[in-house]
Amino acid sequence: MRWSQLFIPTLRDAPGDAEAASHKLLVRGGYIRQLQSGHYSLLPLGLRVHEKITSIIREEMNRIGGQEFLLPCMHPATVWRTSGRWDAMGDEMFRLVDRKGAEQALGMTHEEIFSTVFAEIGSYRALPQIWYQFQIKFRDEPRPKAGLLRVREFTMKDSYSFDVDEAGLDASFDAHQHAYVRIYERLGLDAVAVEASSGNMGGSDSVEFMVASPAGEDDIARCDGCGYAANIERATSTISDIADPPTADDAPVRFPTPGVRTIAQLAEMDGGAPADRQIKTLVMVLDGRLTLVLLRGDHNLVEQKLVDATGAIDVAPAEADAIHAALGAHPGSLGAVGVTDLDIIADPALRGRTAMTTGANEDDFHVGGVDVERDIAVGRWADLREVKAGEACPECGQPLLIERAIEVGHIFKLGRKYTEAFGITVLDENSEARVPIMGCYGIGVGRALAAVVETHHDEQGISWPVSVAPFHVVITVVKAEHRESMQMAERLADDLSHAGVEVVLDDRDARPGVKFADAELVGIPFRLTIGPNGVEAGELELVVRSTGEKRGVAPDQAVAALVELVDTHR
């Protein structure tokens, strides 16, 4: 292919709102263009990379026995109501009403739809089944950003396993996990499997695949000692016990704290208390019900842990007026001592603590000498706190590291949530009805593409792995008007194509510097430069994009050298 005939609209500058490297470089390199917030057009180069990623995923899914489907994007509300997720999905689901007045949704995911198809299977003899598709998903993200990393419309490979029992699900889950490892290796991504929350998908075991990157939106806790790794929404750690002095009084003691509204202010005032001796009281609304959430003063709440612990669908901080009406004070003076008419959930770091300090439910007053077990009617204990760097690994005790990362895949054991909801059964070997068990496994293709860029770029541009590069080789003709150079370039391009190497011939009438800069920006793995001097001397320049290595190569050896490089790095 000739560069002069391709649509590759490279730009000198990135969009002003672009922060992530992948966003900047994919726009500058002519791979994508934004239509509106969260919606991007894939240009020819972008589509070539997208399709290569898709092909790798497809090959590995077929390798584990997957069967490819293509299901509708638009779904009737009835199927989502049947599963109970019509309301659970909240504002992130795109909803519409058709001309007949029927409620519809644009699919965020396809558990429900695959379940309706699977209902035709009636015997255990047909199991296991692994079904997958590449389909567009729609999610009304409140703040799309970072180019392809957070969008409202994207292509996902979503697959679903159906088994007769838990042992079968374990096998399907493991097969997918191994397939994902191979996929990310082939994409050139150093992905780490971490424990994760299932969120509104439901189910039990949940594993995310994370790629360390400052552009990520997730934090993971990991241990170099034993390999423990978990999303911060799921991570736990071992913290040192704190020796509390005995409580001097039979009941908490109220004392004035004028103007004190924060943990830090109380820690700094005379007669106050350090943060680890305070009780942080958060007032949350869980499915419309006011709930007190308690943590140690120096700990932060992970909201997803609260969701997982309670099963709540709608979770939000309470409004100030509702807080005052329920407790008689404003935030900063709140506590759970003596509260009996609200649900109280506490983090285990508070269990057994004495001589603690918390708000008195009266503005400008706190109470000290609090014995948590004696003075607070905790209804449920649940891990709610955010793990911090340096805390002990729960598996081996080594210090934990906290890293920013991009989620590039997620696999779940869904259980029987959907098959039960849709009344699906199969007959087992004893002709007894059994409810099949499901797994769900997703990879966002566009996000994987962006993650490759985030981890394979430099100041000059993208440096694609050969496996997903839009072309393997660019032949750069220094002077397009030089007849001998063009003849040699065309001959070598044909020979490379016949050898299975994807090549683009840069035949543009442009300065050599422009061509070199574009080749580096676009990120084609290997560049062969042909100019009058090289033709005359019988030596061409071969450049490896990822390392910057340059070497001379004779024209009659160029094809063999490039084929070997491509095959070695493929």
Coordinates of C-alpha atoms in Angstrom, one line a residue:
M1 CA 0.0 0.0 0.0
R2 CA 1.1 3.6 -0.7
W3 CA 1.1 6.2 2.0
S4 CA 0.1 8.8 -0.5
Q5 CA -3.2 6.9 -1.1
L6 CA -4.0 6.2 2.5
F7 CA -6.0 8.4 4.9
I8 CA -3.5 9.0 7.7
P9 CA -4.2 12.5 9.0
T10 CA -1.2 13.0 11.4
L11 CA -1.2 16.1 13.6
R12 CA 1.7 18.0 15.1
D13 CA -0.2 18.8 18.3
A14 CA -2.5 16.8 20.5
P15 CA -6.1 18.0 21.5
G16 CA -6.0 20.5 24.3
D17 CA -8.1 18.3 26.6
A18 CA -6.0 15.1 26.1
E19 CA -4.1 13.9 29.1
A20 CA -3.5 10.2 28.6
A21 CA -0.6 9.4 26.3
S22 CA -2.7 7.0 24.3
H23 CA -5.4 9.7 23.7
K24 CA -2.7 12.2 22.5
L25 CA -0.9 9.7 20.3
L26 CA -3.9 8.0 18.7
V27 CA -5.3 11.3 17.7
R28 CA -2.0 12.7 16.5
G29 CA -1.1 9.5 14.7
G30 CA -4.3 9.5 12.7
Y31 CA -5.9 6.5 14.4
I32 CA -9.0 8.0 15.9
R33 CA -11.2 11.1 15.8
Q34 CA -13.7 12.2 18.4
L35 CA -17.3 12.6 17.3
Q36 CA -18.6 13.7 20.7
S37 CA -17.6 13.1 24.3
G38 CA -17.1 9.3 24.7
H39 CA -17.6 8.4 21.1
Y40 CA -14.7 7.9 18.7
S41 CA -14.4 7.0 15.0
L42 CA -11.7 4.5 14.1
L43 CA -9.8 5.6 11.1
P44 CA -8.2 3.1 8.7
L45 CA -5.0 2.6 10.8
G46 CA -7.0 2.4 14.0
L47 CA -9.3 -0.2 12.5
R48 CA -6.4 -2.3 11.3
V49 CA -5.0 -2.4 14.9
H50 CA -8.5 -3.0 16.3
E51 CA -9.1 -5.9 13.9
K52 CA -5.7 -7.5 14.8
I53 CA -6.5 -7.4 18.5
T54 CA -9.9 -8.9 17.7
S55 CA -8.2 -11.7 15.7
I56 CA -5.9 -12.6 18.5
I57 CA -8.8 -12.7 21.0
R58 CA -10.9 -14.8 18.5
E59 CA -8.0 -17.3 18.0
E60 CA -7.6 -17.9 21.7
M61 CA -11.4 -18.1 22.3
N62 CA -11.7 -20.7 19.6
R63 CA -8.7 -22.6 21.1
I64 CA -10.7 -23.2 24.3
G65 CA -13.8 -24.3 22.4
G66 CA -15.6 -21.0 22.1
Q67 CA -18.4 -20.6 19.6
E68 CA -18.9 -17.1 18.1
F69 CA -22.3 -15.4 18.1
L70 CA -23.6 -12.0 17.3
L71 CA -26.5 -10.8 19.4
P72 CA -28.6 -7.6 19.2
C73 CA -27.5 -4.3 20.7
M74 CA -31.0 -3.2 21.5
H75 CA -32.8 -5.2 24.2
P76 CA -36.4 -5.1 25.5
A77 CA -36.8 -3.9 29.0
T78 CA -38.6 -7.1 29.9
V79 CA -35.4 -9.3 29.9
W80 CA -33.6 -6.8 32.1
R81 CA -36.6 -6.7 34.5
T82 CA -36.6 -10.5 34.6
S83 CA -33.0 -10.5 35.8
G84 CA -33.7 -7.7 38.3
R85 CA -31.1 -5.4 36.6
W86 CA -33.4 -2.9 34.9
D87 CA -33.3 -0.7 38.0
A88 CA -29.9 -1.9 39.3
M89 CA -28.0 -0.5 36.2
G90 CA -29.2 3.0 37.1
D91 CA -28.2 6.0 34.9
E92 CA -25.4 4.2 33.1
M93 CA -27.9 2.4 30.9
F94 CA -29.1 4.1 27.8
R95 CA -32.9 3.7 27.6
L96 CA -35.4 4.6 25.0
V97 CA -39.1 4.1 24.1
D98 CA -39.9 2.9 20.6
R99 CA -42.8 4.2 18.5
K100 CA -45.0 1.4 19.9
G101 CA -44.4 2.6 23.4
A102 CA -42.2 -0.3 24.4
E103 CA -39.2 0.3 26.7
Q104 CA -35.9 -0.6 25.2
A105 CA -32.2 -0.5 26.3
L106 CA -28.9 -0.3 24.5
G107 CA -27.0 -3.3 25.8
M108 CA -24.3 -2.7 28.5
T109 CA -23.6 -6.4 28.6
H110 CA -25.4 -9.6 27.4
E111 CA -25.9 -12.0 30.2
E112 CA -29.6 -11.8 29.9
I113 CA -29.7 -12.1 26.1
F114 CA -27.3 -15.1 26.0
S115 CA -29.5 -16.7 28.7
T116 CA -32.6 -16.5 26.5
V117 CA -30.7 -18.3 23.7
F118 CA -29.4 -20.9 26.0
A119 CA -32.9 -21.7 27.2
E120 CA -33.3 -24.0 24.1
I121 CA -30.8 -26.5 25.6
G122 CA -32.5 -29.1 27.6
S123 CA -29.9 -31.8 28.4
Y124 CA -26.7 -31.9 30.4
R125 CA -25.2 -33.8 27.5
A126 CA -24.9 -30.5 25.6
L127 CA -22.7 -29.0 28.3
P128 CA -20.3 -27.4 28.7
Q129 CA -20.9 -24.5 26.3
I130 CA -18.7 -21.5 25.8
W131 CA -20.3 -18.8 23.7
Y132 CA -18.8 -15.4 22.8
Q133 CA -19.2 -12.4 20.6
F134 CA -17.7 -9.1 19.6
Q135 CA -20.4 -6.6 20.0
I136 CA -20.8 -2.9 20.7
K137 CA -21.7 -2.0 24.3
F138 CA -23.2 1.3 25.4
R139 CA -22.7 2.8 28.9
D140 CA -23.7 6.4 29.7
E141 CA -20.5 7.3 31.5
P142 CA -20.9 10.5 33.5
R143 CA -17.3 11.6 32.7
P144 CA -15.9 10.0 29.6
K145 CA -12.2 10.8 29.4
A146 CA -8.7 9.5 28.3
G147 CA -9.7 8.7 24.8
L148 CA -10.5 5.1 24.3
L149 CA -9.9 4.3 28.0
R150 CA -13.3 5.5 29.2
V151 CA -16.0 5.8 26.5
R152 CA -19.7 5.5 26.1
E153 CA -19.7 3.2 23.1
F154 CA -17.1 0.4 22.6
T155 CA -16.6 -3.1 21.2
M156 CA -16.3 -5.8 23.8
K157 CA -15.5 -9.5 23.5
D158 CA -17.9 -10.9 26.0
S159 CA -18.1 -14.7 26.5
Y160 CA -20.3 -16.8 28.7
S161 CA -19.9 -20.4 29.9
F162 CA -22.7 -22.7 30.8
D163 CA -22.0 -25.8 33.0
V164 CA -24.1 -28.3 34.9
D165 CA -22.2 -27.9 38.2
E166 CA -19.6 -26.0 40.1
A167 CA -16.8 -28.3 38.9
G168 CA -17.6 -27.6 35.3
L169 CA -17.7 -23.8 36.0
D170 CA -14.2 -24.1 37.7
A171 CA -12.9 -25.7 34.5
S172 CA -14.5 -23.1 32.2
F173 CA -13.2 -20.3 34.4
D174 CA -9.7 -21.7 34.5
A175 CA -9.7 -22.2 30.7
H176 CA -10.7 -18.5 30.2
Q177 CA -8.0 -17.4 32.7
H178 CA -5.3 -19.3 30.8
A179 CA -6.7 -17.9 27.5
Y180 CA -6.5 -14.4 28.8
V181 CA -2.9 -14.8 29.8
R182 CA -2.0 -15.9 26.3
I183 CA -4.0 -13.0 24.8
Y184 CA -2.2 -10.4 26.8
E185 CA 1.2 -12.0 26.1
R186 CA 0.4 -11.8 22.4
L187 CA -0.7 -8.2 22.7
G188 CA 2.5 -7.3 24.4
L189 CA 0.8 -6.4 27.6
D190 CA 2.2 -7.2 31.0
A191 CA -1.2 -8.0 32.6
V192 CA -1.5 -9.1 36.2
A193 CA -4.5 -11.1 37.5
V194 CA -5.9 -9.5 40.6
E195 CA -8.8 -10.3 42.9
A196 CA -11.8 -8.0 42.2
S197 CA -15.3 -7.1 43.1
S198 CA -18.1 -8.5 40.9
G199 CA -20.1 -5.3 41.2
N200 CA -23.6 -5.4 39.7
M201 CA -22.7 -8.4 37.7
G202 CA -23.3 -10.7 40.7
G203 CA -21.6 -14.0 41.3
S204 CA -18.6 -15.1 43.4
D205 CA -15.0 -15.4 42.2
S206 CA -14.0 -12.3 40.2
V207 CA -10.6 -11.6 38.6
E208 CA -9.4 -8.5 36.8
F209 CA -6.4 -8.3 34.5
M210 CA -4.5 -5.1 35.2
V211 CA -1.7 -3.3 33.3
A212 CA 0.3 -0.9 35.4
S213 CA 0.0 2.6 34.0
P214 CA -0.3 6.2 35.3
A215 CA -3.3 6.5 32.9
G216 CA -5.2 3.9 34.8
E217 CA -8.4 4.6 36.8
D218 CA -7.9 1.8 39.3
D219 CA -5.5 1.2 42.1
I220 CA -4.2 -2.3 42.9
A221 CA -2.5 -3.6 46.0
R222 CA 0.2 -6.2 45.2
C223 CA 2.9 -8.0 47.1
D224 CA 6.4 -8.7 45.6
G225 CA 6.9 -11.3 48.3
C226 CA 4.1 -13.8 47.5
G227 CA 2.4 -12.5 44.4
Y228 CA -0.8 -11.4 46.2
A229 CA -2.7 -8.8 44.1
A230 CA -6.1 -7.3 44.4
N231 CA -8.0 -4.3 43.2
I232 CA -8.2 -1.7 45.9
E233 CA -12.0 -2.3 45.9
R234 CA -11.3 -5.8 47.1
A235 CA -7.8 -5.6 48.7
T236 CA -7.2 -6.5 52.4
S237 CA -4.2 -6.1 54.6
T238 CA -3.0 -6.9 58.1
I239 CA -2.7 -3.9 60.3
S240 CA -1.0 -3.7 63.7
D241 CA -3.1 -3.9 66.8
I242 CA -3.3 -0.8 68.8
A243 CA -3.0 -1.1 72.6
D244 CA -5.9 0.9 74.1
P245 CA -5.8 2.1 77.7
P246 CA -8.7 0.9 79.8
T247 CA -11.8 3.1 79.7
A248 CA -11.8 5.1 82.9
D249 CA -15.5 5.8 83.0
D250 CA -18.6 3.7 82.8
A251 CA -19.9 5.8 79.9
P252 CA -18.5 8.1 77.3
V253 CA -17.6 11.6 78.5
R254 CA -18.9 14.6 76.5
F255 CA -16.5 17.6 76.0
P256 CA -16.6 20.8 73.9
T257 CA -14.8 21.0 70.6
P258 CA -15.8 24.4 69.2
G259 CA -15.2 24.8 65.5
V260 CA -13.8 21.3 65.1
R261 CA -15.2 19.6 62.0
T262 CA -12.5 17.2 60.8
I263 CA -10.5 14.3 62.0
A264 CA -7.3 16.4 61.5
Q265 CA -8.7 19.3 63.6
L266 CA -9.6 17.0 66.4
A267 CA -6.2 15.4 66.4
E268 CA -4.5 18.8 66.6
M269 CA -6.5 20.4 69.4
D270 CA -5.5 20.2 73.0
G271 CA -7.4 17.4 74.7
G272 CA -8.3 15.8 71.3
A273 CA -7.3 12.4 70.0
P274 CA -5.0 11.1 67.3
A275 CA -6.7 9.9 64.2
D276 CA -6.2 6.2 65.0
R277 CA -8.1 6.8 68.2
Q278 CA -11.1 8.4 66.6
I279 CA -14.2 6.9 65.1
K280 CA -15.1 8.3 61.7
T281 CA -18.9 8.4 61.2
L282 CA -20.3 8.5 57.7
V283 CA -24.0 8.8 57.0
M284 CA -24.9 6.9 53.8
V285 CA -28.2 6.2 52.1
L286 CA -28.4 2.6 51.1
D287 CA -31.5 1.9 48.9
G288 CA -33.3 4.8 50.5
R289 CA -32.4 3.9 54.1
L290 CA -30.1 6.0 56.3
T291 CA -27.2 4.0 57.6
L292 CA -24.2 4.9 59.8
V293 CA -20.9 3.6 58.4
L294 CA -18.0 3.6 61.0
L295 CA -14.3 3.5 60.3
R296 CA -11.1 4.3 62.2
G297 CA -10.4 8.0 61.9
D298 CA -7.3 7.5 59.7
H299 CA -9.0 5.0 57.4
N300 CA -11.0 5.8 54.2
L301 CA -14.1 4.1 53.0
V302 CA -14.1 2.0 49.8
E303 CA -17.7 2.5 48.6
Q304 CA -17.6 -0.7 46.5
K305 CA -16.8 -2.7 49.6
L306 CA -19.9 -1.2 51.2
V307 CA -21.9 -2.2 48.2
D308 CA -20.5 -5.7 48.2
A309 CA -21.2 -6.1 51.9
T310 CA -24.8 -4.9 51.9
G311 CA -25.9 -5.8 48.4
A312 CA -27.3 -2.3 48.1
I313 CA -28.1 -1.0 44.6
D314 CA -28.3 2.7 45.3
V315 CA -25.6 4.1 47.5
A316 CA -24.9 7.7 48.2
P317 CA -23.9 10.1 51.0
A318 CA -26.8 11.5 52.9
E319 CA -27.8 15.1 52.4
A320 CA -27.0 17.5 55.2
D321 CA -30.7 18.2 56.0
A322 CA -31.4 14.4 56.3
I323 CA -28.4 14.0 58.6
H324 CA -29.4 16.8 60.9
A325 CA -33.0 15.5 61.1
A326 CA -31.8 12.1 62.0
L327 CA -28.9 12.8 64.4
G328 CA -29.4 16.5 65.5
A329 CA -26.0 17.6 64.3
H330 CA -24.0 18.4 61.2
P331 CA -21.1 16.5 59.7
G332 CA -18.0 16.9 61.9
S333 CA -19.9 16.3 65.1
L334 CA -21.6 13.0 64.3
G335 CA -21.3 9.7 66.1
A336 CA -23.0 6.4 66.7
V337 CA -23.0 6.3 70.5
G338 CA -26.5 5.7 71.8
V339 CA -28.0 5.5 68.3
T340 CA -30.6 2.7 68.1
D341 CA -32.9 3.7 65.3
L342 CA -30.5 3.5 62.4
D343 CA -28.5 0.6 60.9
I344 CA -24.9 0.7 61.9
I345 CA -22.1 -1.0 59.9
A346 CA -18.5 -0.9 61.2
D347 CA -15.1 -1.9 59.9
P348 CA -13.4 -4.6 61.9
A349 CA -10.5 -2.3 62.7
L350 CA -12.8 -0.9 65.3
R351 CA -13.8 -4.2 66.9
G352 CA -12.8 -4.3 70.6
R353 CA -11.4 -0.8 70.6
T354 CA -11.8 1.3 73.8
A355 CA -11.0 4.8 74.9
M356 CA -12.1 6.1 71.5
T357 CA -13.4 9.5 70.6
T358 CA -16.3 10.4 68.3
G359 CA -18.9 13.0 67.6
A360 CA -21.5 13.6 70.2
N361 CA -24.4 14.3 67.8
E362 CA -24.4 17.9 69.0
D363 CA -22.5 20.6 67.0
D364 CA -19.2 21.6 68.6
F365 CA -19.1 18.6 71.0
H366 CA -17.5 15.2 71.0
V367 CA -17.4 12.3 73.4
G368 CA -14.3 10.4 74.7
G369 CA -13.8 7.2 76.5
V370 CA -15.9 5.3 74.0
D371 CA -15.9 1.5 74.2
V372 CA -17.0 0.4 70.8
E373 CA -18.6 -2.9 71.8
R374 CA -20.2 -1.4 74.9
D375 CA -21.4 1.9 73.6
I376 CA -22.3 1.4 69.9
A377 CA -25.0 -1.0 68.6
V378 CA -23.0 -2.3 65.6
G379 CA -25.4 -4.4 63.5
R380 CA -22.9 -5.7 61.0
W381 CA -19.1 -5.9 60.8
A382 CA -17.6 -5.7 57.3
D383 CA -14.3 -4.9 55.7
L384 CA -14.8 -1.4 54.4
R385 CA -11.5 0.4 54.6
E386 CA -9.0 1.3 51.9
V387 CA -5.7 -0.5 52.0
K388 CA -2.6 1.7 52.2
A389 CA 0.9 1.2 50.8
G390 CA 3.2 -0.4 53.4
E391 CA 0.6 -2.3 55.2
A392 CA 1.2 -6.0 55.6
C393 CA 0.2 -8.4 52.9
P394 CA -2.6 -10.6 54.2
E395 CA -0.9 -13.7 52.8
C396 CA 2.8 -13.3 53.8
G397 CA 3.2 -10.2 55.8
Q398 CA 5.5 -8.3 53.4
P399 CA 4.7 -4.6 52.8
L400 CA 2.1 -4.0 50.1
L401 CA 2.7 -1.8 47.1
I402 CA -0.1 0.4 45.6
E403 CA 0.0 0.9 41.8
R404 CA -2.2 2.7 39.3
A405 CA -3.4 0.4 36.6
I406 CA -5.7 0.0 33.6
E407 CA -8.3 -2.8 33.7
V408 CA -7.9 -4.7 30.4
G409 CA -10.1 -7.7 31.2
H410 CA -12.5 -9.1 33.8
I411 CA -13.8 -12.6 34.4
F412 CA -16.6 -13.7 36.8
K413 CA -18.2 -16.8 38.2
L414 CA -21.8 -15.6 37.9
G415 CA -23.4 -18.6 39.6
R416 CA -27.1 -19.3 38.8
K417 CA -28.4 -15.7 39.1
Y418 CA -29.5 -15.5 35.5
T419 CA -30.4 -19.1 34.8
E420 CA -32.7 -19.0 37.9
A421 CA -34.2 -15.7 36.9
F422 CA -35.1 -17.1 33.5
G423 CA -36.3 -20.4 34.8
I424 CA -33.7 -22.4 32.8
T425 CA -33.1 -26.0 33.6
V426 CA -31.4 -29.0 32.0
L427 CA -32.0 -32.7 32.7
D428 CA -29.1 -34.5 34.3
E429 CA -28.0 -38.1 33.9
N430 CA -30.8 -39.1 36.3
S431 CA -33.4 -37.1 34.3
E432 CA -33.7 -34.6 37.2
A433 CA -33.9 -30.9 36.5
R434 CA -30.7 -29.0 37.2
V435 CA -30.2 -25.2 37.0
P436 CA -27.0 -24.6 35.0
I437 CA -24.3 -22.4 36.3
M438 CA -22.7 -19.5 34.4
G439 CA -19.5 -17.6 34.0
C440 CA -18.9 -14.3 32.3
Y441 CA -15.6 -13.1 30.7
G442 CA -15.0 -9.7 29.1
I443 CA -12.3 -7.8 27.2
G444 CA -12.8 -4.3 25.8
V445 CA -11.0 -4.2 22.5
G446 CA -10.6 -0.5 22.3
R447 CA -9.3 -0.3 25.9
A448 CA -6.8 -3.0 25.1
L449 CA -5.7 -1.0 22.1
A450 CA -5.2 2.1 24.2
A451 CA -3.4 0.1 26.9
V452 CA -0.9 -1.2 24.3
V453 CA -0.1 2.5 23.4
E454 CA 0.2 3.5 27.1
T455 CA 2.9 0.8 27.6
H456 CA 4.5 1.1 24.1
H457 CA 5.4 4.7 23.3
D458 CA 8.1 7.3 23.7
E459 CA 8.5 11.0 23.1
Q460 CA 8.4 10.5 19.3
G461 CA 5.2 8.5 19.2
I462 CA 3.8 5.0 19.4
S463 CA 6.0 1.8 19.1
W464 CA 3.6 -1.0 18.3
P465 CA 4.4 -4.6 19.0
V466 CA 4.5 -6.5 15.7
S467 CA 1.5 -8.6 16.6
V468 CA -0.9 -5.6 16.4
A469 CA 0.9 -3.0 14.3
P470 CA -1.1 -1.6 11.4
F471 CA 1.9 -2.4 9.2
H472 CA 5.0 -4.4 9.9
V473 CA 7.4 -2.3 7.7
V474 CA 7.4 1.2 6.3
I475 CA 9.6 1.8 3.3
T476 CA 10.6 5.4 3.3
V477 CA 11.7 6.8 0.0
V478 CA 13.8 9.9 0.6
K479 CA 13.2 11.4 -2.8
A480 CA 10.0 10.2 -4.5
E481 CA 11.1 11.8 -7.8
H482 CA 14.3 9.7 -7.9
R483 CA 13.3 6.9 -10.3
E484 CA 15.8 4.3 -9.2
S485 CA 14.8 4.7 -5.5
M486 CA 11.1 4.3 -6.4
Q487 CA 11.8 1.3 -8.6
M488 CA 13.8 -0.4 -5.8
A489 CA 11.1 0.5 -3.2
E490 CA 8.3 -0.9 -5.3
R491 CA 10.2 -4.2 -5.9
L492 CA 11.1 -4.6 -2.3
A493 CA 7.5 -3.9 -1.2
D494 CA 6.2 -6.5 -3.6
D495 CA 8.7 -9.1 -2.4
L496 CA 7.9 -8.3 1.3
S497 CA 4.2 -8.6 0.6
H498 CA 4.6 -12.0 -1.1
A499 CA 6.6 -13.1 2.0
G500 CA 3.7 -12.3 4.3
V501 CA 5.0 -9.0 5.6
E502 CA 2.6 -6.1 5.7
V503 CA 4.3 -3.1 4.2
V504 CA 3.4 0.5 3.4
L505 CA 5.4 2.5 0.9
D506 CA 5.9 6.1 1.9
D507 CA 6.0 7.6 -1.6
R508 CA 4.8 11.1 -0.6
D509 CA 6.4 14.2 -2.0
A510 CA 7.5 15.5 1.4
R511 CA 10.7 16.3 3.2
P512 CA 12.6 13.3 4.6
G513 CA 12.3 14.7 8.1
V514 CA 8.5 14.8 7.8
K515 CA 8.4 11.2 6.6
F516 CA 10.7 10.0 9.4
A517 CA 8.7 11.9 12.1
D518 CA 5.4 10.4 10.8
A519 CA 6.9 6.9 10.7
E520 CA 7.9 7.2 14.4
L521 CA 4.7 8.9 15.4
V522 CA 2.5 6.2 13.7
G523 CA 4.8 3.6 15.3
I524 CA 5.4 1.0 12.5
P525 CA 7.9 -1.5 14.0
F526 CA 10.6 -1.4 11.2
R527 CA 11.6 1.2 8.7
L528 CA 13.6 0.7 5.6
T529 CA 15.0 3.9 4.1
I530 CA 15.8 4.2 0.4
G531 CA 17.6 7.2 -1.0
P532 CA 19.8 8.1 -3.9
N533 CA 23.0 7.8 -1.9
G534 CA 22.0 4.4 -0.6
V535 CA 21.0 3.1 -4.0
E536 CA 24.3 4.2 -5.4
A537 CA 26.3 2.8 -2.5
G538 CA 24.3 -0.5 -2.4
E539 CA 23.4 0.0 1.2
L540 CA 19.9 0.8 2.7
E541 CA 19.2 1.9 6.3
L542 CA 17.1 -0.4 8.5
V543 CA 15.7 1.0 11.7
V544 CA 14.0 -0.8 14.6
R545 CA 11.4 1.5 16.1
S546 CA 11.3 0.0 19.6
T547 CA 15.0 0.3 20.2
G548 CA 16.2 2.9 17.7
E549 CA 18.8 0.5 16.4
K550 CA 20.1 1.3 12.9
R551 CA 22.0 -0.8 10.6
G552 CA 23.0 -0.9 7.0
V553 CA 21.6 -3.7 4.8
A554 CA 22.3 -4.6 1.1
P555 CA 19.3 -4.3 -1.2
D556 CA 19.4 -8.0 -2.0
Q557 CA 19.4 -8.9 1.7
A558 CA 16.8 -6.4 2.8
V559 CA 13.8 -8.7 2.4
A560 CA 15.3 -11.6 4.2
A561 CA 16.5 -9.3 7.1
L562 CA 13.0 -7.8 7.5
V563 CA 11.2 -11.2 7.3
E564 CA 13.5 -12.5 10.0
L565 CA 12.8 -9.5 12.2
V566 CA 9.1 -9.7 11.7
D567 CA 9.0 -13.4 12.4
T568 CA 11.2 -13.0 15.5
H569 CA 9.0 -10.3 17.0
R570 CA 5.6 -11.5 15.8

